[in-house]
Coordinates of N, CA, C and O in Angstrom, one line a residue:
X1 N 85.8 3.8 163.5 CA 86.3 2.4 164.1 C 87.9 2.4 164.3 O 88.7 3.0 163.8
X2 N 88.0 1.6 165.4 CA 89.2 1.8 166.2 C 90.1 1.0 165.1 O 89.9 -0.2 164.6
X3 N 91.4 0.8 165.3 CA 92.6 -0.2 165.0 C 92.1 -1.5 165.2 O 91.9 -2.2 164.0
X4 N 91.9 -1.7 166.3 CA 91.5 -3.0 167.2 C 90.3 -3.6 166.2 O 89.9 -4.7 166.1
X5 N 89.1 -2.6 166.1 CA 88.2 -3.3 165.8 C 88.0 -3.5 164.1 O 87.6 -4.4 163.9
X6 N 89.0 -2.8 163.6 CA 89.2 -3.2 162.1 C 90.2 -4.3 162.3 O 89.6 -5.5 161.6
X7 N 90.7 -4.3 163.1 CA 92.1 -6.1 163.0 C 91.0 -6.8 163.3 O 91.0 -8.2 162.4
X8 N 90.2 -6.8 164.2 CA 89.0 -8.0 164.5 C 88.2 -8.3 163.4 O 88.0 -9.6 163.0
X9 N 87.7 -7.1 163.0 CA 86.8 -7.7 161.8 C 87.4 -8.5 160.8 O 86.9 -8.8 160.0
X10 N 88.6 -7.5 160.3 CA 89.4 -8.1 159.2 C 89.9 -9.6 159.4 O 89.6 -10.7 158.7
X11 N 89.8 -10.1 160.4 CA 90.3 -11.7 160.9 C 88.7 -12.2 160.9 O 88.9 -13.4 160.9
X12 N 87.8 -11.8 161.3 CA 86.6 -12.1 161.2 C 86.5 -13.1 159.7 O 85.7 -14.0 159.4
X13 N 86.8 -12.0 158.5 CA 86.5 -12.3 157.3 C 87.5 -13.1 157.2 O 86.5 -14.0 156.2
X14 N 88.7 -13.2 157.1 CA 89.5 -14.2 157.0 C 88.9 -15.6 157.6 O 88.7 -16.3 157.0
X15 N 88.7 -15.6 158.6 CA 88.0 -16.9 159.6 C 87.0 -17.2 158.9 O 86.9 -18.5 158.3
X16 N 85.6 -16.4 158.6 CA 84.8 -16.8 157.9 C 84.8 -17.4 156.4 O 84.0 -18.5 156.0
X17 N 85.5 -16.9 155.7 CA 86.2 -17.4 154.5 C 86.4 -18.8 154.5 O 86.4 -19.6 153.8
X18 N 87.6 -18.7 155.4 CA 88.2 -20.3 155.5 C 87.4 -21.1 156.0 O 87.1 -22.5 155.7
X19 N 86.2 -20.9 157.0 CA 84.8 -21.8 157.3 C 84.1 -22.2 156.1 O 84.0 -23.3 155.8
X20 N 84.0 -21.1 154.9 CA 83.1 -21.5 153.9 C 83.7 -22.1 153.3 O 83.5 -23.2 152.5
X21 N 85.1 -21.9 153.1 CA 86.0 -22.5 152.0 C 86.0 -24.3 152.2 O 85.9 -25.2 151.9
X22 N 86.6 -24.0 153.7 CA 86.8 -25.7 154.5 C 85.4 -26.6 154.5 O 85.9 -27.9 153.6
X23 N 84.4 -26.1 154.7 CA 83.4 -26.8 154.6 C 82.7 -27.3 153.1 O 82.6 -28.5 153.1
X24 N 82.8 -26.0 152.1 CA 82.6 -26.6 151.1 C 84.1 -27.7 150.5 O 83.0 -28.5 149.8
X25 N 84.8 -27.5 150.4 CA 85.9 -28.4 149.6 C 85.5 -29.8 150.8 O 85.6 -31.0 150.0
X26 N 85.5 -29.6 151.9 CA 85.6 -31.0 152.7 C 84.1 -31.5 152.3 O 84.5 -33.0 152.6
X27 N 83.3 -31.1 152.3 CA 81.9 -32.0 152.4 C 81.2 -31.9 150.7 O 80.7 -33.1 150.7
X28 N 81.8 -31.3 150.0 CA 81.0 -31.3 148.9 C 82.7 -31.2 147.9 O 82.6 -29.9 146.6
X29 N 83.3 -31.5 147.7 CA 84.6 -31.7 146.8 C 84.4 -31.4 145.5 O 84.9 -31.0 144.4
X30 N 83.5 -32.6 144.7 CA 82.9 -32.6 143.3 C 82.5 -31.2 142.8 O 82.4 -31.1 141.8
X31 N 81.7 -30.5 143.9 CA 80.9 -29.3 143.6 C 82.1 -28.0 143.3 O 81.7 -27.5 142.3
X32 N 83.3 -28.3 144.3 CA 84.4 -27.4 144.0 C 84.8 -27.9 143.0 O 85.7 -26.8 142.4
X33 N 85.2 -29.1 143.0 CA 86.2 -29.4 142.0 C 85.4 -29.1 140.2 O 86.3 -28.3 139.3
X34 N 84.2 -28.2 140.0 CA 83.4 -27.7 138.8 C 83.8 -26.6 138.9 O 83.4 -25.9 137.8
X35 N 84.3 -26.2 140.0 CA 84.3 -24.3 139.8 C 85.6 -24.0 138.6 O 86.6 -25.0 138.5
X36 N 85.4 -23.3 137.4 CA 86.5 -23.4 136.3 C 87.5 -23.2 136.6 O 88.7 -23.5 136.1
X37 N 88.1 -22.4 137.6 CA 89.2 -21.7 138.2 C 90.2 -23.1 138.7 O 91.2 -23.2 139.4
X38 N 89.5 -24.2 139.1 CA 89.7 -25.3 139.9 C 89.8 -26.2 139.0 O 91.3 -27.1 138.6
X39 N 89.4 -26.6 137.9 CA 88.7 -27.7 137.0 C 90.1 -27.8 136.0 O 90.1 -28.9 135.2
X40 N 90.3 -26.4 135.7 CA 91.3 -26.6 134.2 C 92.9 -27.3 134.6 O 93.3 -27.1 133.9
X41 N 92.8 -28.2 136.0 CA 94.0 -28.2 136.4 C 94.0 -29.7 136.7 O 94.0 -30.2 137.7
X42 N 93.5 -30.4 136.1 CA 93.1 -32.1 136.1 C 94.5 -32.9 136.8 O 95.6 -32.3 136.6
X43 N 94.5 -34.2 137.3 CA 93.1 -34.6 137.5 C 92.5 -34.5 138.7 O 93.3 -34.0 139.5
X44 N 91.2 -34.5 138.9 CA 90.6 -35.1 140.1 C 91.0 -35.7 141.3 O 91.5 -36.9 140.7
X45 N 91.1 -35.3 142.2 CA 91.6 -36.3 143.5 C 90.5 -35.9 144.6 O 91.1 -35.1 145.3
X46 N 90.0 -36.7 145.0 CA 89.1 -36.2 146.1 C 89.6 -36.4 147.4 O 89.7 -35.3 148.1
X47 N 90.5 -37.3 147.6 CA 91.5 -37.2 148.6 C 92.2 -36.2 148.8 O 91.7 -35.5 150.1
X48 N 92.7 -35.5 148.0 CA 93.6 -34.1 147.8 C 92.4 -33.1 148.3 O 92.6 -32.0 149.3
X49 N 91.6 -32.7 147.7 CA 90.4 -32.1 148.1 C 89.8 -32.0 149.5 O 89.8 -31.0 150.2
X50 N 89.7 -32.9 149.9 CA 89.0 -33.3 151.2 C 90.0 -32.9 152.4 O 89.7 -32.3 153.1
X51 N 91.4 -33.2 152.0 CA 92.6 -32.9 152.9 C 92.5 -31.3 152.8 O 93.2 -30.6 153.8
X52 N 92.7 -30.7 151.8 CA 92.5 -29.0 151.4 C 91.7 -28.5 152.3 O 91.9 -27.4 152.9
X53 N 90.2 -29.2 152.3 CA 89.1 -28.7 152.9 C 89.6 -28.6 154.5 O 89.2 -27.9 155.5
X54 N 89.8 -29.5 154.8 CA 90.3 -29.9 156.5 C 91.4 -28.7 157.0 O 91.7 -28.3 157.9
X55 N 92.7 -28.8 155.7 CA 93.5 -27.8 156.5 C 93.1 -26.2 156.3 O 93.4 -25.5 157.4
X56 N 91.6 -25.9 155.5 CA 91.4 -24.8 155.5 C 90.6 -24.6 156.7 O 90.4 -23.5 157.7
X57 N 89.9 -25.4 157.3 CA 89.0 -25.5 158.6 C 90.0 -25.3 159.7 O 89.7 -24.5 160.8
X58 N 91.1 -25.9 159.9 CA 92.4 -26.0 160.6 C 92.7 -24.1 160.8 O 92.7 -24.0 162.2
X59 N 92.9 -23.6 159.6 CA 93.3 -22.5 159.4 C 92.1 -21.6 160.0 O 92.7 -20.6 161.1
X60 N 90.6 -21.9 159.8 CA 89.7 -21.3 160.5 C 90.0 -21.0 162.1 O 89.7 -20.3 162.4
X61 N 90.2 -22.6 162.8 CA 90.3 -22.3 163.9 C 91.5 -21.7 164.6 O 91.1 -20.7 165.5
X62 N 92.3 -21.6 164.2 CA 93.4 -20.7 164.7 C 92.8 -18.8 164.2 O 93.0 -18.3 165.0
X63 N 92.6 -18.6 163.3 CA 92.0 -17.8 162.6 C 90.6 -16.8 163.6 O 91.0 -15.9 164.5
X64 N 89.7 -17.9 164.2 CA 88.8 -17.9 165.0 C 89.3 -17.7 166.5 O 88.9 -16.6 167.3
X65 N 90.4 -18.2 166.7 CA 91.0 -18.1 168.1 C 92.0 -17.0 168.3 O 91.9 -15.9 169.5
X66 N 92.1 -16.1 167.2 CA 92.8 -15.2 167.1 C 91.7 -14.1 166.9 O 92.1 -12.8 167.9
X67 N 90.6 -13.8 167.1 CA 89.6 -13.2 166.8 C 88.9 -13.0 168.2 O 88.8 -12.1 168.9
X68 N 88.8 -14.1 168.8 CA 88.3 -14.1 170.6 C 89.0 -13.8 171.5 O 88.8 -13.1 172.2
X69 N 90.3 -13.9 171.3 CA 91.6 -13.6 172.3 C 92.1 -12.0 171.5 O 92.3 -11.4 173.0
X70 N 92.2 -12.0 170.6 CA 93.1 -10.7 170.0 C 94.6 -10.2 170.9 O 94.7 -9.6 171.7
X71 N 94.9 -11.7 170.6 CA 96.6 -11.7 171.8 C 97.5 -11.6 170.6 O 97.6 -12.5 169.3
X72 N 98.0 -10.4 170.8 CA 98.8 -10.1 169.8 C 99.9 -11.1 169.1 O 99.9 -11.2 167.9
X73 N 100.2 -12.2 169.4 CA 101.3 -13.0 169.1 C 100.4 -14.4 168.4 O 100.7 -14.8 166.9
X74 N 99.3 -14.4 169.0 CA 98.1 -15.5 168.2 C 97.8 -14.8 167.1 O 97.7 -15.5 166.0
X75 N 97.1 -13.3 166.7 CA 96.9 -12.9 165.8 C 98.0 -12.8 164.7 O 97.7 -13.3 163.4
X76 N 99.0 -12.3 165.0 CA 100.2 -12.3 164.4 C 100.7 -13.3 163.6 O 100.9 -13.6 162.3
X77 N 100.5 -14.6 164.2 CA 100.6 -15.9 164.0 C 99.7 -16.4 163.0 O 99.9 -17.0 161.9
X78 N 98.2 -16.4 162.9 CA 97.4 -16.9 162.2 C 97.3 -16.3 161.1 O 97.1 -16.4 160.0
X79 N 97.4 -14.8 161.0 CA 97.8 -13.8 160.0 C 98.7 -14.3 159.2 O 98.8 -14.1 157.7
X80 N 100.1 -14.5 159.8 CA 101.3 -15.0 158.8 C 100.9 -15.9 158.1 O 101.3 -16.1 157.4
X81 N 100.5 -17.2 158.8 CA 99.6 -18.4 158.4 C 98.7 -18.6 157.0 O 99.1 -19.1 155.7
X82 N 97.9 -17.5 157.2 CA 96.9 -17.0 156.3 C 98.0 -16.3 155.0 O 97.6 -16.8 154.1
X83 N 98.9 -15.3 155.2 CA 99.8 -15.1 154.3 C 100.3 -16.2 153.2 O 100.7 -15.7 152.2
X84 N 101.2 -17.1 154.4 CA 102.0 -17.7 153.7 C 101.3 -18.7 152.7 O 101.7 -18.9 151.8
X85 N 100.4 -19.0 153.2 CA 99.2 -20.1 152.2 C 98.3 -19.1 151.0 O 98.4 -19.6 149.6
X86 N 98.3 -17.7 151.6 CA 97.7 -17.2 150.2 C 98.6 -16.4 149.0 O 98.7 -16.9 147.9
X87 N 99.8 -16.5 149.7 CA 101.0 -16.1 148.6 C 101.4 -17.4 147.8 O 101.8 -17.3 146.7
X88 N 102.0 -18.3 148.4 CA 101.9 -19.6 147.6 C 100.6 -19.8 146.7 O 100.8 -20.4 145.6
X89 N 99.6 -19.8 147.4 CA 98.5 -20.1 146.1 C 98.1 -19.2 145.0 O 98.4 -19.6 143.8
X90 N 98.6 -17.9 145.3 CA 98.6 -16.9 144.3 C 99.8 -17.1 143.1 O 99.8 -17.1 142.1
X91 N 100.8 -17.3 143.7 CA 102.0 -17.5 142.9 C 101.8 -19.0 142.0 O 102.5 -18.9 140.8
X92 N 101.1 -20.2 142.6 CA 101.2 -21.0 141.7 C 100.1 -20.9 140.3 O 100.4 -21.1 139.5
X93 N 98.9 -20.2 140.7 CA 98.3 -19.6 139.7 C 98.3 -19.2 139.1 O 98.0 -19.1 137.9
X94 N 99.3 -18.0 139.4 CA 99.8 -17.0 138.4 C 100.7 -17.8 137.1 O 100.7 -17.0 136.0
X95 N 101.0 -19.1 137.6 CA 101.7 -19.7 136.7 C 101.1 -20.4 135.7 O 101.6 -21.3 134.8
X96 N 99.8 -20.6 136.0 CA 99.1 -21.6 135.3 C 97.7 -21.1 134.8 O 96.7 -21.8 134.9
X97 N 97.8 -19.9 134.2 CA 96.4 -19.2 133.7 C 96.1 -19.3 132.3 O 95.3 -19.3 132.1
X98 N 97.1 -20.4 131.2 CA 96.7 -20.1 130.0 C 95.5 -21.2 129.8 O 94.8 -20.3 129.1
X99 N 94.8 -21.8 130.2 CA 93.2 -22.4 129.9 C 92.5 -21.8 130.3 O 91.5 -21.5 129.8
X100 N 92.3 -20.8 131.0 CA 91.4 -19.9 131.5 C 91.0 -18.5 130.5 O 92.3 -17.6 129.8
X101 N 89.7 -18.2 130.0 CA 89.7 -16.6 129.1 C 90.3 -15.7 129.7 O 90.4 -15.7 131.1
X102 N 90.7 -14.7 129.0 CA 91.5 -13.6 129.8 C 90.9 -12.8 131.0 O 91.6 -12.4 131.5
X103 N 89.0 -12.6 130.5 CA 88.5 -12.1 131.4 C 88.7 -12.7 133.0 O 88.8 -12.2 134.2
X104 N 88.1 -14.2 133.0 CA 88.2 -14.8 134.2 C 89.9 -15.0 134.7 O 89.8 -15.1 136.2
X105 N 90.6 -14.8 133.9 CA 92.2 -15.1 134.4 C 92.2 -14.1 135.3 O 93.0 -13.6 136.3
X106 N 91.9 -12.4 134.8 CA 92.3 -11.4 135.4 C 91.3 -11.3 136.7 O 91.7 -11.0 138.2
X107 N 90.0 -11.7 136.8 CA 89.2 -11.7 137.7 C 89.5 -12.6 139.0 O 89.6 -12.7 140.4
X108 N 90.3 -13.7 138.6 CA 91.1 -14.9 139.2 C 91.8 -14.2 140.2 O 92.2 -14.3 141.5
X109 N 93.0 -13.8 139.3 CA 94.0 -13.1 139.7 C 93.8 -11.9 141.0 O 94.4 -11.5 141.9
X110 N 92.8 -11.1 140.6 CA 92.2 -9.8 141.7 C 91.5 -11.0 142.6 O 92.0 -10.1 144.0
X111 N 90.9 -11.6 142.6 CA 90.5 -12.4 144.1 C 91.5 -13.0 144.6 O 91.9 -12.7 145.9
X112 N 92.6 -13.9 144.1 CA 93.8 -14.1 144.7 C 94.7 -13.1 145.6 O 95.0 -13.4 146.7
X113 N 94.4 -11.9 144.6 CA 95.8 -10.8 145.2 C 94.6 -9.9 146.3 O 95.7 -9.8 147.4
X114 N 93.5 -10.0 146.4 CA 92.9 -9.8 147.7 C 93.1 -10.3 148.8 O 93.3 -10.3 149.6
X115 N 93.6 -11.8 148.6 CA 93.6 -13.0 149.9 C 95.1 -12.8 150.0 O 95.5 -13.2 151.0
X116 N 95.7 -12.0 149.4 CA 97.3 -11.8 149.8 C 97.4 -10.1 150.5 O 97.8 -10.0 151.6
X117 N 96.2 -9.2 149.7 CA 96.6 -7.9 150.3 C 96.0 -7.7 151.7 O 96.5 -6.9 152.7
X118 N 94.6 -8.3 152.2 CA 93.9 -8.0 153.3 C 94.5 -8.5 154.2 O 94.8 -7.7 155.1
X119 N 95.2 -9.4 154.3 CA 96.2 -9.9 155.7 C 97.1 -9.2 155.7 O 97.9 -9.1 156.8
X120 N 97.9 -8.6 154.3 CA 99.2 -8.1 154.5 C 98.9 -6.7 155.5 O 99.4 -6.3 156.3
X121 N 97.5 -6.2 155.2 CA 97.3 -4.7 155.5 C 96.6 -5.3 157.2 O 97.2 -4.5 158.0
X122 N 96.0 -6.4 157.5 CA 95.9 -6.9 159.0 C 97.5 -6.6 159.8 O 97.4 -6.5 161.0
X123 N 98.2 -7.5 159.2 CA 100.0 -7.7 159.9 C 100.0 -5.8 160.2 O 100.3 -5.7 161.3
X124 N 100.2 -5.1 159.4 CA 100.3 -4.0 159.1 C 99.6 -2.9 160.1 O 100.2 -2.4 161.5
X125 N 98.5 -3.4 160.5 CA 97.5 -2.7 162.0 C 98.3 -3.5 163.0 O 97.7 -2.9 163.9
X126 N 98.6 -4.4 162.9 CA 98.5 -5.3 164.1 C 100.4 -5.1 164.8 O 100.6 -5.6 165.5
X127 N 101.3 -4.8 163.8 CA 102.5 -4.7 163.7 C 102.9 -3.7 165.3 O 103.6 -4.4 166.0
X128 N 102.1 -2.5 164.9 CA 103.0 -1.7 165.9 C 102.3 -2.0 167.1 O 102.8 -1.5 168.2
X129 N 101.4 -2.8 167.3 CA 100.5 -3.2 168.7 C 99.6 -2.3 169.6 O 99.3 -2.4 170.4
X130 N 99.6 -1.5 168.8 CA 98.9 -0.2 169.4 C 97.5 -0.5 169.4 O 96.4 -0.4 170.5
X131 N 96.7 -1.5 168.5 CA 95.4 -2.1 168.4 C 95.4 -3.2 169.3 O 94.2 -3.1 170.0
X132 N 96.7 -3.5 170.1 CA 96.1 -4.5 171.6 C 96.3 -4.0 173.2 O 95.7 -4.1 173.8
X133 N 96.6 -2.5 172.4 CA 96.0 -1.8 173.6 C 95.0 -0.6 173.8 O 94.9 -0.3 174.9
X134 N 94.1 -1.0 173.0 CA 92.8 0.1 172.7 C 91.9 -0.8 173.5 O 91.8 -2.4 173.7
X135 N 90.9 -0.5 174.3 CA 89.8 -1.4 174.7 C 88.9 -1.9 174.0 O 89.0 -1.2 172.8
X136 N 88.1 -2.8 174.3 CA 87.4 -3.3 173.3 C 86.3 -2.1 173.4 O 85.8 -1.8 174.6
X137 N 85.8 -1.9 172.8 CA 84.3 -1.0 172.9 C 82.9 -1.3 172.5 O 82.8 -2.4 171.3
X138 N 82.0 -1.2 173.1 CA 80.6 -1.7 172.4 C 80.2 -0.8 171.3 O 80.6 0.6 171.6
X139 N 78.8 -0.4 170.9 CA 77.9 0.5 169.9 C 78.4 1.5 170.5 O 78.4 2.3 169.6
X140 N 78.5 2.3 171.7 CA 78.5 3.3 172.5 C 79.4 4.1 172.2 O 79.6 5.1 172.2
X141 N 80.7 3.2 171.9 CA 81.8 4.0 171.7 C 82.7 3.9 173.0 O 83.9 4.5 173.3
X142 N 82.2 3.4 174.3 CA 82.7 3.5 175.6 C 83.3 1.9 175.9 O 82.8 1.2 175.3
X143 N 84.1 2.2 176.4 CA 85.0 0.8 176.7 C 83.8 -0.1 177.6 O 83.2 0.2 178.4
X144 N 84.1 -1.2 177.0 CA 82.8 -2.2 177.8 C 83.5 -2.9 179.0 O 84.9 -2.8 179.4
X145 N 82.9 -3.4 179.7 CA 83.3 -3.7 181.1 C 83.1 -5.2 181.0 O 82.8 -5.9 180.4

């Protein structure tokens, strides 16, 4: 698989995760709140959760635009926005693990770490620009028309 294909696939994973998260939090904030990694930091605030869901969907729009266009500046901007959010999220939760059992805290940190590592790798793939000089290919491996 080409660098461009890996980059597009990774962006798609990030976009899809933001769509799912955003819809879940926006449409079912009470169900999201019941998730043990969320509810250990009370109090419940429906307004804040729905705003978070909307912000996640807004980030998904930018990521989807990056997937669709594969324009270098947009890809790097979308990935940087995702990284800023993910790093802030990781740092906050790393300081608030006390109420969680050790195994749950470790799993949570692994999940949040992946949310930082994946876009960081994608930034690395996008940084030198070669992925944007490669043609899009179809399943045959030949350039598409």
